[in-house]
XYZ file of C-alpha atoms in Angstrom:
306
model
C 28.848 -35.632 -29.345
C 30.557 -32.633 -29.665
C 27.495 -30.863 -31.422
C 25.527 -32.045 -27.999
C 28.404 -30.624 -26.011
C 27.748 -26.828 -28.057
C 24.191 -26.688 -27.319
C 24.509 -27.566 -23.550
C 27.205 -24.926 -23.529
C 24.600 -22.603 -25.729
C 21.655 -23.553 -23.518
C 23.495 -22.838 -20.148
C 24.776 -19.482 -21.370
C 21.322 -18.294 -22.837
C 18.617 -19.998 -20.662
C 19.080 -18.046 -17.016
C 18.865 -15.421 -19.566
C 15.302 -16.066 -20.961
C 14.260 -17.216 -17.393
C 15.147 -13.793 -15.849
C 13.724 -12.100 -19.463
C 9.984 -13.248 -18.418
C 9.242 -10.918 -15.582
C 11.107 -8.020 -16.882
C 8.771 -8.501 -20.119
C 6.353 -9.272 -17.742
C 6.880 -5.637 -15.878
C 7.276 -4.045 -18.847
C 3.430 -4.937 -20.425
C 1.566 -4.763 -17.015
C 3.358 -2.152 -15.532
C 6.006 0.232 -17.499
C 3.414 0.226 -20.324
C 0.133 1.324 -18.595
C 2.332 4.058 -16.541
C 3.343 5.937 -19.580
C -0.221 5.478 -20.886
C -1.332 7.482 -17.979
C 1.216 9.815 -18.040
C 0.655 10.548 -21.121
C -3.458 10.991 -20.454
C -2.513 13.247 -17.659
C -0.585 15.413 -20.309
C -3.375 15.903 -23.101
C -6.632 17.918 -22.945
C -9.670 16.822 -22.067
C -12.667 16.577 -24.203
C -16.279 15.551 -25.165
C -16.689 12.042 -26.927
C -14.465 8.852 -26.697
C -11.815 8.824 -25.537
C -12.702 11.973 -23.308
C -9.284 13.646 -24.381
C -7.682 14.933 -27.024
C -4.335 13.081 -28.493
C -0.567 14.572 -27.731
C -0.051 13.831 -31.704
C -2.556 16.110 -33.077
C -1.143 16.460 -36.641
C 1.130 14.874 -39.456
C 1.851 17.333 -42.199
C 4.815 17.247 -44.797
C 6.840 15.006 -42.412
C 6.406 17.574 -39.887
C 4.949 15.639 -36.754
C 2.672 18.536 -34.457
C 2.716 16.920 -30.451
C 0.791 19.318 -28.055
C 1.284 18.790 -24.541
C -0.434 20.389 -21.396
C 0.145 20.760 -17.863
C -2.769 22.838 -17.151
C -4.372 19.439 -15.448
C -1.120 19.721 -12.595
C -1.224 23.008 -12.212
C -5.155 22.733 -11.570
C -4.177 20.166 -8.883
C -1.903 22.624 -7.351
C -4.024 25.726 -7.473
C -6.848 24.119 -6.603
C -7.267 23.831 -2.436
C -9.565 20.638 -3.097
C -6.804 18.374 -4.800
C -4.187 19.676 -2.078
C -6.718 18.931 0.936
C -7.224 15.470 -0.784
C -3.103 15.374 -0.791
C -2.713 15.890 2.847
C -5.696 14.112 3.757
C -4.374 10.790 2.202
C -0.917 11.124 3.580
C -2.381 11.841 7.449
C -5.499 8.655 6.988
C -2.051 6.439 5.666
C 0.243 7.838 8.409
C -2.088 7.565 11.306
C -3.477 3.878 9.948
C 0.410 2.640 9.380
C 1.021 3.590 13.170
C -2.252 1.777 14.311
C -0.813 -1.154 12.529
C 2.542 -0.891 13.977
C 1.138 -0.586 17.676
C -1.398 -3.413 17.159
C 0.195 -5.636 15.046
C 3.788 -5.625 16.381
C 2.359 -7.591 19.804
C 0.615 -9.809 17.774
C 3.160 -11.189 15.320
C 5.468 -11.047 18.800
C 3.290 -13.116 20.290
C 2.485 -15.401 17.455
C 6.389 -15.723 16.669
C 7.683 -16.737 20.814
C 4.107 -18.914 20.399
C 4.735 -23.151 20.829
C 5.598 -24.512 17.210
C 2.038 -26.220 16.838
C 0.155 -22.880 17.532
C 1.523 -20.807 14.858
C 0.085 -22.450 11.936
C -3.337 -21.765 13.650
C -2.648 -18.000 14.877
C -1.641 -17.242 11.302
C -4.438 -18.745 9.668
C -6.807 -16.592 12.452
C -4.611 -13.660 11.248
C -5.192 -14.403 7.380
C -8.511 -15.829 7.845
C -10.214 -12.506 6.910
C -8.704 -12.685 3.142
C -11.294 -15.649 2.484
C -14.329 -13.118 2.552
C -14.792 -10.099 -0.092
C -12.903 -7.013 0.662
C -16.307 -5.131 -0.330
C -18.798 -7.396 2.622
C -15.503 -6.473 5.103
C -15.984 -3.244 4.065
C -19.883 -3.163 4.428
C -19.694 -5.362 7.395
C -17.923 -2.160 9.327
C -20.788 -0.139 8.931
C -23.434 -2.385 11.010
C -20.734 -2.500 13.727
C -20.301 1.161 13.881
C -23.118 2.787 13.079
C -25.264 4.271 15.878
C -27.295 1.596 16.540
C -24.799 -1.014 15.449
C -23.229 -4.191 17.353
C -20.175 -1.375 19.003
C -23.018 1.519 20.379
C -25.140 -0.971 21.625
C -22.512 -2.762 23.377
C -21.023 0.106 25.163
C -24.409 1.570 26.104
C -25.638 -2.125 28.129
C -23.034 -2.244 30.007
C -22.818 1.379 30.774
C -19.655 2.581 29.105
C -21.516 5.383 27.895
C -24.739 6.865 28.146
C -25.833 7.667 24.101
C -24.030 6.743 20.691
C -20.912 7.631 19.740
C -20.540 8.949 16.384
C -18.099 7.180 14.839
C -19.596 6.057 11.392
C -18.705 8.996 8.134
C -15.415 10.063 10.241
C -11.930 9.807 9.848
C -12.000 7.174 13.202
C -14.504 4.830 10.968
C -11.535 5.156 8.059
C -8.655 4.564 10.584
C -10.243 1.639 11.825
C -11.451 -0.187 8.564
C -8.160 0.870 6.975
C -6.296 -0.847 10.248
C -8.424 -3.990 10.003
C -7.637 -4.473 6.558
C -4.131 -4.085 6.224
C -3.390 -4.794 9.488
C -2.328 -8.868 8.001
C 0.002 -6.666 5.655
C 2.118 -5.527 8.116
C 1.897 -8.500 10.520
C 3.008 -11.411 8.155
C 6.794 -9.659 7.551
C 7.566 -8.552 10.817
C 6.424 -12.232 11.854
C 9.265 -13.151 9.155
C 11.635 -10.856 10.770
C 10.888 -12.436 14.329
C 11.554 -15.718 13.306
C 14.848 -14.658 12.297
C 15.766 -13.578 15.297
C 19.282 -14.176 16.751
C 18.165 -15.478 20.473
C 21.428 -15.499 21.730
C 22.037 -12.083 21.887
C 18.850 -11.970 23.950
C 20.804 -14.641 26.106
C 23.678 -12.459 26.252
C 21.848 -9.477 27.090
C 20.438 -11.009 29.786
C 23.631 -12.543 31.138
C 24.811 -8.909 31.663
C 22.262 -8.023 33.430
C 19.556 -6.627 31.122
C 16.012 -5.772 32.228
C 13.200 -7.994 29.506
C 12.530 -3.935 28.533
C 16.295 -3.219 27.809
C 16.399 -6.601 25.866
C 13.360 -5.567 23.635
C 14.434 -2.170 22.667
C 18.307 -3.164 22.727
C 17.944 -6.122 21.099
C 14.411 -7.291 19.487
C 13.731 -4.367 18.003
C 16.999 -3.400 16.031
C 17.156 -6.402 14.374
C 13.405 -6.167 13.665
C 13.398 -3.118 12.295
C 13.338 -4.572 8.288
C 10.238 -6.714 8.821
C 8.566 -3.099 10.695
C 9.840 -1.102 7.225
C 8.951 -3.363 4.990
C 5.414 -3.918 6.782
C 4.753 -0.408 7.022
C 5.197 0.150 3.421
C 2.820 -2.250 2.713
C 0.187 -0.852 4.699
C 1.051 2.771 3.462
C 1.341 2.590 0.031
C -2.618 0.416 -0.965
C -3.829 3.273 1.896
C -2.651 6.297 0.070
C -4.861 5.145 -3.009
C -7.646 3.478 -1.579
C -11.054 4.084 -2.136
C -13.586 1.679 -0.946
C -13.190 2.020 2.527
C -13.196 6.028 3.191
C -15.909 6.239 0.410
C -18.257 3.489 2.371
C -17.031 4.629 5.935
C -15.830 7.913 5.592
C -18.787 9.947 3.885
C -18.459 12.847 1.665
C -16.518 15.069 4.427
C -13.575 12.779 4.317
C -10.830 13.793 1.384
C -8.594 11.298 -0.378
C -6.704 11.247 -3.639
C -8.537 7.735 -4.293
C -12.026 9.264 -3.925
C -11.350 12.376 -6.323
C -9.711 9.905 -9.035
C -13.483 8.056 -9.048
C -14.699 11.261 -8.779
C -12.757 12.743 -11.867
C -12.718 9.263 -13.868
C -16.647 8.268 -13.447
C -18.439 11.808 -12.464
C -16.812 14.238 -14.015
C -14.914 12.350 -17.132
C -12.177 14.386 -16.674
C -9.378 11.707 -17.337
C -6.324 13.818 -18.362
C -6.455 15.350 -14.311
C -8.058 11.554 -13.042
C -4.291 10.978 -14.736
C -2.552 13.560 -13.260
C -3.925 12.733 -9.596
C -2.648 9.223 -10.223
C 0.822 10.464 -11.394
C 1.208 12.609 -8.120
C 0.010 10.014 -6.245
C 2.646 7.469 -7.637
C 5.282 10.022 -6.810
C 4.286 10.767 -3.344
C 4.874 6.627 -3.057
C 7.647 6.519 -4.390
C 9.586 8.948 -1.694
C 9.116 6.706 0.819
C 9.666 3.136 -1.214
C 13.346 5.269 -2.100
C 13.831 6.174 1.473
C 13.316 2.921 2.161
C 15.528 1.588 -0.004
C 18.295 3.777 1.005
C 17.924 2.666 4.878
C 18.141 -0.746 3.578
C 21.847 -0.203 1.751
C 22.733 1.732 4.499
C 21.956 -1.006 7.330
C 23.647 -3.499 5.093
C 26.715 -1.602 4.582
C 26.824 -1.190 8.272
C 26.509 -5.032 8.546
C 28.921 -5.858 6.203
C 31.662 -3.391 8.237
């Protein structure tokens, strides 16, 4: 008995820690693994043959271990007008698409969240319905609508909106749009989180004291939504930054981002070691707002808990 009594004692001590072991291994393998891979592509020299770059160990003699390492490939990326015009294209396509989101998708989960209890299962299954077809036929399915004879021209032009095509297809407005109507879900499934959670009687008591419905929103609503908006946003910012399907089927070759040029250094050029080094600047340009993030989140917290 008391032998039973030792390895309940042993298996309650040791078990949470296996259980919370898993995903840290888990992280480690699939994520903190292939990240120093890269990192460590991005600082060797590239090469003809397989692999396309040459090792950071390059010798073993006598004990004596030889490790050459080069930042040529980030000092191409800043020297080089083409990488830094990818840089700043990226970061305006994800800023202007995040906002889109915002503005669209803030009425929407608003209105599916105040919505009668039996018509939000169905409003949220409209708003996730588009996950059940490829991302790729989405993608492609953009192009027939704006093209300049597609479903969106032809509309406009029968009933007179305008008088010849607009040219919207291999822009930046074809990219804002398919990157809105994409993520758009992304931001709109959190905040809908955050509206649920909403403390209605401070609406009440706003409205008690006299407070116009536009006081209560931006008095009210909105402070206390402000998480679900953050955490939305990120998510539609962050799989922006690096995409590449959508400005390389809708955008065209005029249209810069740092997802584009990796393809274009990985596939075309096999110039891995700066394909790496594009991906490592990319990850930290993600991480600056994830850490801001973070920060606004301990702040707000701490304010909560004074």
């Amino acid at each position: 008995m008391k032998r039973l009594t030792r390895l309940a004692t042993t298996a309650r001590q040791y078990v949470p820690a296996l259980i919370a072991a898993i995903p840290m291994i888990w992280l480690l393998l699939l994520f903190v693994l292939p990240l120093l891979f890269v990192v460590k592509m991005s600082l060797s020299e590239a090469r003809l043959g397989l692999p396309p770059y040459y090792d950071l160990i390059r010798s073993i003699e006598d004990g004596i271990v030889t490790i050459q390492i080069n930042f040529s490939n980030y000092m191409i990326l800043a020297q080089d007008s083409l990488y830094v015009s990818a840089l700043l294209g990226s970061l305006k396509i994800a800023t202007v698409s995040t906002l889109l989101c915002i503005l669209i998708g803030y009425p929407m989960a608003y209105a599916i969240a105040n919505a009668p209890r039996h018509w939000r299962t169905p409003l949220l299954m409209l708003v996730i319905l588009p996950f059940w077809t490829s991302f790729l036929i989405r993608a492609y399915a953009w192009i027939g609508i704006l093209k300049n004879n597609g479903l969106l021209n032809n509309m406009l032009m029968s009933i007179g909106v305008i008088d010849e095509p607009l040219n919207i297809l291999y822009t930046q407005w074809a990219v804002f749009i398919g990157d809105t109507y994409t993520y758009l879900p992304f931001f709109i499934l959190p905040l809908y989180a955050s509206l649920l959670k909403l403390d209605h009687s401070l609406l009440e008591a706003a409205a008690d004291l006299g407070a116009k419905p536009i006081t209560q929103f931006f008095t009210v609503t909105l402070p206390q939504t402000t998480p679900g908006i953050i955490a939305g946003s990120m998510l539609v910012f962050i799989p922006t930054m690096g995409e590449f399907i959508i400005p390389d089927l809708l955008g065209g070759p005029d249209v810069l981002m740092l997802g584009k040029m990796m393809w274009i250094e990985f596939f075309n050029n096999k110039d891995w070691p700066v394909a790496s080094a594009l991906t490592v600047v990319l990850l930290v340009a993600l991480i600056i707002p994830f850490v801001l993030m973070q920060n606004y989140e301990q702040l707000d917290h701490g304010d909560n808990d004074r």
